[in-house]
Amino acid sequence: MSKILTIGEILVEIVATRRGNGFREAVPLIGPFPSGAPAIFIDQVGKLGQKCAIISRVGDDDFGWVNINRLTQDGVDVSGIDVLQHGTTGSAFVRYREDGGRAFVFNIRHSACGQIDLSDKSLALIDTCTHMHVMGTALYAPSVITSILTAVERIKAAGGTVSFDPNLRPEILDSPGMHEALQTVLSMTDLFMPSGEELFLFAEAKTEKDAVEELLARNIKAIVVKRGDKGASYYDDDTRIDLDSYRVEEVDPTGAGDCFGAAFVTFWLQGMNPAEVLRYANAAGARAVTRAGPMEGASTRAELDALIQAQGNG
Ligand code: ATP
Ligand code: MG
């Protein structure tokens, strides 16, 4: 059986309960919710019963243990999470604007996961994994970039595969070394999972069809384009599949892309056919938005089957 690895930030998310512009006034908050795009991704993978692990760092504080406890409960191998005695777990404060946009205050680069180096123990953990998932958000610091590229290279060299979700946030786009790292990861990617406009950051072409062709010509085996409440599409050399989204009430959109990606990678690695894989991913993304808190809407296989049964094939 394959084992999926990711490396990157573990955070708590604290959410303003009233919409508005940022945090320059006192607002009611709810949290801490376990979070961090790689953590949400790997939690959803674990919840589907797939073997998986994360390499990261947290502080020896409640915010760290909220995450470790949840990931453990959902079946993730947490042996690669270092608990730093004198560190503080990362955090993200989020407030939704009236127009649905999001304002963030991040504490990542100066938190426990601001630096992630690989010990002999983490190198040994990498060598037990057959697939690496790279989250673009995780390319926020040089040491983390180095760790991710090391894992990608080791897993590829051993015959494994790589998936890549650029997941770009304007707040972190200017991180040192990020642009080069994005290109290096793309050159080793088997499964590319951009959302909407992100496709065009990696291609010269101006239409989706041309951009997809251009990227597939660069050794990428399959591309999945996420479209929020408009569903998703799958492309490989011979196939295009489009699905509308499932109809659900959107409570909190954060984490949809991560849960979608986790379900896609899990079932893709199990050899399910692409139409069915996309359907499960579509269902995982839809369920993710129905709960407040980024990781709270992660689903079991039975919950995905129930949504698919209730609403058909999407
Ligand atoms: P994020 O990075 O904020 O988690 P993303 O941009 O990577 O999100 P989205 O395109 O927002 O990803 O969502 C991923 C998938 O989840 C969509 O392709 C769709 O299948 C599903 N999804 C998202 N929002 C909704 C919604 N409101 N209703 C139904 N399905 C949704
Ligand atoms: Mg995303």
Tab-separated table of C-alpha atoms and ligand atoms in Angstrom:
chain	number	residue	atom	x	y	z
A	1	MET	CA	0.000	0.000	0.000
A	2	SER	CA	1.237	3.492	-0.741
A	3	LYS	CA	2.045	5.995	1.995
A	4	ILE	CA	1.536	9.719	1.419
A	5	LEU	CA	3.856	12.346	2.898
A	6	THR	CA	3.583	16.100	3.190
A	7	ILE	CA	5.862	18.697	4.770
A	8	GLY	CA	4.921	22.176	5.932
A	9	GLU	CA	3.074	24.425	8.280
A	10	ILE	CA	0.917	23.365	11.199
A	11	LEU	CA	-1.162	26.232	12.592
A	12	VAL	CA	-4.219	27.015	14.589
A	13	GLU	CA	-6.822	29.138	12.901
A	14	ILE	CA	-8.802	31.710	14.843
A	15	VAL	CA	-11.749	33.151	12.994
A	16	ALA	CA	-13.667	36.415	13.438
A	17	THR	CA	-17.348	35.596	13.793
A	18	ARG	CA	-18.397	38.892	12.150
A	19	ARG	CA	-17.543	39.887	8.595
A	20	GLY	CA	-15.582	43.054	7.979
A	21	ASN	CA	-12.219	44.520	7.128
A	22	GLY	CA	-9.355	42.897	9.027
A	23	PHE	CA	-8.475	43.254	12.690
A	24	ARG	CA	-8.043	46.959	13.471
A	25	GLU	CA	-10.875	46.811	15.970
A	26	ALA	CA	-11.882	44.310	18.650
A	27	VAL	CA	-14.058	41.555	17.190
A	28	PRO	CA	-15.478	38.310	18.606
A	29	LEU	CA	-13.359	35.289	17.638
A	30	ILE	CA	-13.821	31.547	17.526
A	31	GLY	CA	-11.030	28.995	17.672
A	32	PRO	CA	-8.435	27.542	17.932
A	33	PHE	CA	-9.169	25.210	15.019
A	34	PRO	CA	-6.420	22.821	13.853
A	35	SER	CA	-5.114	24.154	10.530
A	36	GLY	CA	-2.315	24.738	8.019
A	37	ALA	CA	-2.892	23.638	4.423
A	38	PRO	CA	-0.532	20.610	4.600
A	39	ALA	CA	-2.089	19.571	7.928
A	40	ILE	CA	-5.656	19.825	6.579
A	41	PHE	CA	-4.622	17.843	3.503
A	42	ILE	CA	-2.966	15.041	5.475
A	43	ASP	CA	-5.820	14.887	8.015
A	44	GLN	CA	-8.298	14.267	5.181
A	45	VAL	CA	-5.985	11.596	3.747
A	46	GLY	CA	-5.806	9.889	7.154
A	47	LYS	CA	-9.566	10.053	7.602
A	48	LEU	CA	-9.957	8.055	4.389
A	49	GLY	CA	-7.914	5.244	5.961
A	50	GLN	CA	-4.884	5.866	3.724
A	51	LYS	CA	-1.414	5.504	5.289
A	52	CYS	CA	0.165	8.958	5.582
A	53	ALA	CA	2.584	11.177	7.529
A	54	ILE	CA	3.515	14.837	8.017
A	55	ILE	CA	6.870	16.409	8.829
A	56	SER	CA	6.530	19.685	10.726
A	57	ARG	CA	7.171	21.488	14.007
A	58	VAL	CA	4.927	22.813	16.751
A	59	GLY	CA	5.555	24.385	20.158
A	60	ASP	CA	4.898	22.443	23.381
A	61	ASP	CA	1.681	24.435	23.864
A	62	ASP	CA	-2.064	23.861	23.600
A	63	PHE	CA	-2.124	25.065	19.961
A	64	GLY	CA	0.401	22.369	19.078
A	65	TRP	CA	-1.449	19.624	20.955
A	66	VAL	CA	-4.811	20.571	19.390
A	67	ASN	CA	-3.190	19.655	16.079
A	68	ILE	CA	-1.248	16.564	17.150
A	69	ASN	CA	-4.293	15.118	18.900
A	70	ARG	CA	-6.567	15.651	15.887
A	71	LEU	CA	-4.067	14.254	13.368
A	72	THR	CA	-3.435	11.208	15.577
A	73	GLN	CA	-7.150	10.599	16.031
A	74	ASP	CA	-7.655	10.705	12.257
A	75	GLY	CA	-4.909	8.157	11.551
A	76	VAL	CA	-1.944	10.332	10.521
A	77	ASP	CA	1.604	9.204	11.444
A	78	VAL	CA	2.741	12.170	13.586
A	79	SER	CA	6.217	10.822	14.377
A	80	GLY	CA	7.678	13.496	12.051
A	81	ILE	CA	6.228	16.380	14.097
A	82	ASP	CA	8.873	17.819	16.423
A	83	VAL	CA	7.523	19.426	19.602
A	84	LEU	CA	9.833	22.332	20.495
A	85	GLN	CA	10.170	23.019	24.231
A	86	HIS	CA	10.689	26.728	23.731
A	87	GLY	CA	8.764	27.189	20.494
A	88	THR	CA	5.298	28.613	19.844
A	89	THR	CA	2.866	26.941	17.467
A	90	GLY	CA	1.994	28.940	14.342
A	91	SER	CA	-1.328	30.730	13.996
A	92	ALA	CA	-3.560	32.408	11.431
A	93	PHE	CA	-6.279	34.904	12.291
A	94	VAL	CA	-8.902	35.113	9.564
A	95	ARG	CA	-11.695	37.551	8.946
A	96	TYR	CA	-14.102	37.249	6.039
A	97	ARG	CA	-14.876	40.448	4.172
A	98	GLU	CA	-18.402	41.325	3.065
A	99	ASP	CA	-17.468	40.310	-0.517
A	100	GLY	CA	-16.341	36.828	0.624
A	101	GLY	CA	-12.610	37.704	0.425
A	102	ARG	CA	-10.378	36.874	3.386
A	103	ALA	CA	-7.969	38.982	5.438
A	104	PHE	CA	-5.273	36.989	7.257
A	105	VAL	CA	-2.808	37.769	10.046
A	106	PHE	CA	-0.258	34.951	9.878
A	107	ASN	CA	2.358	33.947	12.445
A	108	ILE	CA	4.260	31.283	10.533
A	109	ARG	CA	7.822	32.357	9.759
A	110	HIS	CA	8.597	33.160	13.399
A	111	SER	CA	6.670	30.229	14.839
A	112	ALA	CA	7.889	26.701	15.624
A	113	CYS	CA	7.348	25.626	11.985
A	114	GLY	CA	9.233	28.695	10.645
A	115	GLN	CA	12.200	26.393	10.255
A	116	ILE	CA	11.911	22.699	9.355
A	117	ASP	CA	15.181	20.774	9.002
A	118	LEU	CA	15.408	17.053	8.306
A	119	SER	CA	16.952	14.856	10.999
A	120	ASP	CA	18.108	11.269	10.345
A	121	LYS	CA	14.781	10.213	11.829
A	122	SER	CA	12.807	12.324	9.332
A	123	LEU	CA	14.932	11.069	6.425
A	124	ALA	CA	14.086	7.510	7.532
A	125	LEU	CA	10.393	8.490	7.650
A	126	ILE	CA	10.609	9.923	4.115
A	127	ASP	CA	12.024	6.590	2.925
A	128	THR	CA	8.880	4.779	4.164
A	129	CYS	CA	6.694	6.982	1.910
A	130	THR	CA	5.819	6.408	-1.760
A	131	HIS	CA	4.100	9.702	-2.600
A	132	MET	CA	4.889	13.322	-1.725
A	133	HIS	CA	2.254	16.074	-1.786
A	134	VAL	CA	3.617	19.619	-2.031
A	135	MET	CA	1.515	22.559	-0.866
A	136	GLY	CA	2.633	25.899	-2.324
A	137	THR	CA	1.880	27.582	1.018
A	138	ALA	CA	4.626	25.454	2.569
A	139	LEU	CA	7.361	27.129	0.495
A	140	TYR	CA	7.519	30.041	2.963
A	141	ALA	CA	11.076	29.672	4.261
A	142	PRO	CA	14.417	28.432	2.865
A	143	SER	CA	14.788	25.500	5.294
A	144	VAL	CA	11.276	24.277	4.534
A	145	ILE	CA	11.902	24.564	0.786
A	146	THR	CA	15.104	22.519	1.167
A	147	SER	CA	13.290	19.846	3.189
A	148	ILE	CA	10.463	19.630	0.646
A	149	LEU	CA	12.831	19.394	-2.338
A	150	THR	CA	14.867	16.700	-0.554
A	151	ALA	CA	11.724	14.656	0.062
A	152	VAL	CA	10.518	15.128	-3.535
A	153	GLU	CA	13.878	13.982	-4.920
A	154	ARG	CA	14.211	10.950	-2.603
A	155	ILE	CA	10.680	9.753	-3.225
A	156	LYS	CA	10.967	10.225	-7.012
A	157	ALA	CA	14.359	8.468	-7.071
A	158	ALA	CA	12.777	5.478	-5.326
A	159	GLY	CA	10.071	5.272	-8.027
A	160	GLY	CA	7.389	7.229	-6.139
A	161	THR	CA	5.102	10.025	-7.323
A	162	VAL	CA	4.502	13.716	-6.554
A	163	SER	CA	1.380	15.872	-6.442
A	164	PHE	CA	1.442	19.660	-6.264
A	165	ASP	CA	-1.224	22.185	-5.214
A	166	PRO	CA	0.184	25.722	-5.714
A	167	ASN	CA	-2.350	27.100	-3.207
A	168	LEU	CA	-0.853	30.574	-3.513
A	169	ARG	CA	-1.733	33.303	-1.027
A	170	PRO	CA	-0.775	36.909	-1.778
A	171	GLU	CA	0.555	37.217	1.788
A	172	ILE	CA	3.345	34.696	1.139
A	173	LEU	CA	4.080	35.143	-2.586
A	174	ASP	CA	7.182	37.236	-1.935
A	175	SER	CA	8.909	34.636	0.307
A	176	PRO	CA	12.611	34.297	-0.582
A	177	GLY	CA	13.268	31.484	-3.058
A	178	MET	CA	9.575	30.738	-3.539
A	179	HIS	CA	9.357	31.394	-7.283
A	180	GLU	CA	12.325	29.136	-8.109
A	181	ALA	CA	11.009	26.461	-5.748
A	182	LEU	CA	7.577	26.492	-7.418
A	183	GLN	CA	9.209	25.858	-10.807
A	184	THR	CA	11.473	23.097	-9.466
A	185	VAL	CA	8.552	21.311	-7.843
A	186	LEU	CA	6.486	21.618	-11.030
A	187	SER	CA	9.265	19.993	-13.056
A	188	MET	CA	8.982	16.874	-10.845
A	189	THR	CA	5.183	16.837	-10.554
A	190	ASP	CA	3.038	13.907	-11.723
A	191	LEU	CA	-0.335	15.304	-10.611
A	192	PHE	CA	-0.905	19.083	-10.724
A	193	MET	CA	-3.885	20.573	-8.867
A	194	PRO	CA	-4.201	24.345	-9.390
A	195	SER	CA	-7.322	26.335	-8.600
A	196	GLY	CA	-8.671	28.565	-11.378
A	197	GLU	CA	-6.216	31.339	-12.224
A	198	GLU	CA	-3.201	29.536	-10.717
A	199	LEU	CA	-2.985	27.488	-13.924
A	200	PHE	CA	-1.776	30.573	-15.810
A	201	LEU	CA	1.043	31.327	-13.359
A	202	PHE	CA	2.827	28.241	-14.702
A	203	ALA	CA	2.058	28.445	-18.438
A	204	GLU	CA	2.593	30.961	-21.238
A	205	ALA	CA	-0.755	30.096	-22.852
A	206	LYS	CA	-3.761	32.348	-22.331
A	207	THR	CA	-6.624	29.836	-22.494
A	208	GLU	CA	-7.240	26.916	-20.153
A	209	LYS	CA	-7.123	24.373	-23.000
A	210	ASP	CA	-3.762	25.659	-24.261
A	211	ALA	CA	-2.303	25.995	-20.766
A	212	VAL	CA	-3.288	22.409	-19.976
A	213	GLU	CA	-1.711	21.155	-23.225
A	214	GLU	CA	1.461	23.107	-22.508
A	215	LEU	CA	1.750	21.639	-19.006
A	216	LEU	CA	0.917	18.067	-20.044
A	217	ALA	CA	3.770	18.342	-22.563
A	218	ARG	CA	6.115	18.926	-19.593
A	219	ASN	CA	5.879	15.399	-18.163
A	220	ILE	CA	2.881	16.092	-15.912
A	221	LYS	CA	0.608	13.034	-16.064
A	222	ALA	CA	-2.668	14.653	-15.015
A	223	ILE	CA	-4.068	18.085	-14.143
A	224	VAL	CA	-7.056	18.818	-11.953
A	225	VAL	CA	-8.498	22.343	-12.005
A	226	LYS	CA	-10.523	23.372	-8.932
A	227	ARG	CA	-13.313	25.896	-9.447
A	228	GLY	CA	-14.847	26.518	-6.013
A	229	ASP	CA	-18.650	26.322	-6.178
A	230	LYS	CA	-18.402	25.786	-9.956
A	231	GLY	CA	-16.966	22.278	-9.579
A	232	ALA	CA	-13.758	20.870	-11.067
A	233	SER	CA	-12.156	19.430	-14.216
A	234	TYR	CA	-9.685	16.606	-14.881
A	235	TYR	CA	-7.271	16.424	-17.807
A	236	ASP	CA	-4.728	13.906	-19.022
A	237	ASP	CA	-3.346	13.165	-22.502
A	238	ASP	CA	-6.541	11.400	-23.625
A	239	THR	CA	-9.278	12.567	-21.286
A	240	ARG	CA	-11.187	15.643	-20.139
A	241	ILE	CA	-13.847	15.324	-17.427
A	242	ASP	CA	-15.925	18.240	-16.054
A	243	LEU	CA	-18.097	18.052	-12.947
A	244	ASP	CA	-20.457	20.640	-11.454
A	245	SER	CA	-20.116	21.070	-7.725
A	246	TYR	CA	-22.418	19.340	-5.268
A	247	ARG	CA	-25.111	21.610	-3.853
A	248	VAL	CA	-24.326	22.359	-0.224
A	249	GLU	CA	-24.630	25.309	2.111
A	250	GLU	CA	-21.261	27.091	2.265
A	251	VAL	CA	-20.432	27.945	5.881
A	252	ASP	CA	-16.621	28.256	5.669
A	253	PRO	CA	-14.747	27.773	2.346
A	254	THR	CA	-11.263	27.427	3.904
A	255	GLY	CA	-9.906	23.908	3.519
A	256	ALA	CA	-12.078	22.907	0.551
A	257	GLY	CA	-9.115	22.741	-1.819
A	258	ASP	CA	-7.042	20.782	0.690
A	259	CYS	CA	-9.761	18.169	1.352
A	260	PHE	CA	-10.510	17.959	-2.386
A	261	GLY	CA	-6.804	17.371	-3.115
A	262	ALA	CA	-6.474	14.783	-0.350
A	263	ALA	CA	-9.383	12.724	-1.654
A	264	PHE	CA	-8.115	13.036	-5.222
A	265	VAL	CA	-4.573	11.879	-4.405
A	266	THR	CA	-5.785	9.047	-2.145
A	267	PHE	CA	-8.131	7.473	-4.691
A	268	TRP	CA	-5.819	8.216	-7.659
A	269	LEU	CA	-3.049	6.258	-5.924
A	270	GLN	CA	-5.501	3.416	-5.293
A	271	GLY	CA	-5.927	3.123	-9.078
A	272	MET	CA	-9.584	4.164	-9.237
A	273	ASN	CA	-10.647	5.525	-12.661
A	274	PRO	CA	-10.297	9.318	-13.068
A	275	ALA	CA	-14.049	10.033	-13.343
A	276	GLU	CA	-14.674	8.305	-10.034
A	277	VAL	CA	-11.636	9.894	-8.384
A	278	LEU	CA	-12.862	13.348	-9.438
A	279	ARG	CA	-16.335	12.594	-8.083
A	280	TYR	CA	-14.951	11.663	-4.653
A	281	ALA	CA	-12.729	14.766	-4.615
A	282	ASN	CA	-15.685	16.956	-5.610
A	283	ALA	CA	-17.694	15.461	-2.752
A	284	ALA	CA	-14.826	15.995	-0.266
A	285	GLY	CA	-14.489	19.666	-1.303
A	286	ALA	CA	-18.229	20.211	-0.993
A	287	ARG	CA	-18.462	18.612	2.452
A	288	ALA	CA	-15.471	20.641	3.635
A	289	VAL	CA	-17.310	23.976	3.196
A	290	THR	CA	-20.307	22.933	5.273
A	291	ARG	CA	-18.499	23.174	8.634
A	292	ALA	CA	-16.898	26.133	10.422
A	293	GLY	CA	-13.146	25.552	10.829
A	294	PRO	CA	-10.764	24.449	8.062
A	295	MET	CA	-10.245	20.840	9.190
A	296	GLU	CA	-13.700	20.269	10.681
A	297	GLY	CA	-15.262	19.335	7.340
A	298	ALA	CA	-12.864	16.464	6.547
A	299	SER	CA	-14.866	13.360	5.607
A	300	THR	CA	-14.805	9.609	5.939
A	301	ARG	CA	-15.343	7.429	2.869
A	302	ALA	CA	-18.839	6.607	4.146
A	303	GLU	CA	-19.712	10.314	4.357
A	304	LEU	CA	-18.509	10.876	0.783
A	305	ASP	CA	-20.518	7.861	-0.428
A	306	ALA	CA	-23.609	9.247	1.316
A	307	LEU	CA	-23.323	12.634	-0.444
A	308	ILE	CA	-22.711	10.986	-3.819
A	309	GLN	CA	-25.720	8.688	-3.302
A	310	ALA	CA	-27.926	11.578	-2.250
A	311	GLN	CA	-27.028	13.885	-5.146
A	312	GLY	CA	-25.872	11.608	-7.942
A	313	ASN	CA	-22.666	11.820	-9.878
A	314	GLY	CA	-22.120	15.574	-9.795
B	1	ATP	P1	-8.636	26.756	-0.546
B	1	ATP	O1	-7.208	26.872	-0.956
B	1	ATP	O2	-9.221	28.018	-0.050
B	1	ATP	O3	-8.896	25.602	0.362
B	1	ATP	P2	-9.009	26.189	-3.375
B	1	ATP	O4	-9.056	27.455	-4.143
B	1	ATP	O5	-7.755	25.394	-3.411
B	1	ATP	O6	-9.481	26.447	-1.871
B	1	ATP	P3	-11.658	25.602	-4.266
B	1	ATP	O7	-11.701	25.673	-5.743
B	1	ATP	O8	-12.213	26.726	-3.484
B	1	ATP	O9	-10.179	25.237	-3.845
B	1	ATP	O10	-12.425	24.290	-3.791
B	1	ATP	C1	-11.978	22.993	-4.126
B	1	ATP	C2	-13.127	22.130	-4.553
B	1	ATP	O11	-14.078	21.997	-3.480
B	1	ATP	C3	-13.936	22.684	-5.732
B	1	ATP	O12	-13.318	22.349	-6.955
B	1	ATP	C4	-15.279	21.982	-5.506
B	1	ATP	O13	-15.187	20.635	-5.932
B	1	ATP	C5	-15.403	21.992	-3.979
B	1	ATP	N1	-16.092	23.206	-3.496
B	1	ATP	C6	-15.536	24.367	-3.103
B	1	ATP	N2	-16.473	25.280	-2.736
B	1	ATP	C7	-17.672	24.659	-2.903
B	1	ATP	C8	-19.046	25.046	-2.680
B	1	ATP	N3	-19.377	26.258	-2.230
B	1	ATP	N4	-20.014	24.143	-2.949
B	1	ATP	C9	-19.704	22.905	-3.409
B	1	ATP	N5	-18.448	22.487	-3.638
B	1	ATP	C10	-17.431	23.327	-3.382
B	2	MG	MG	-6.227	25.925	-2.311
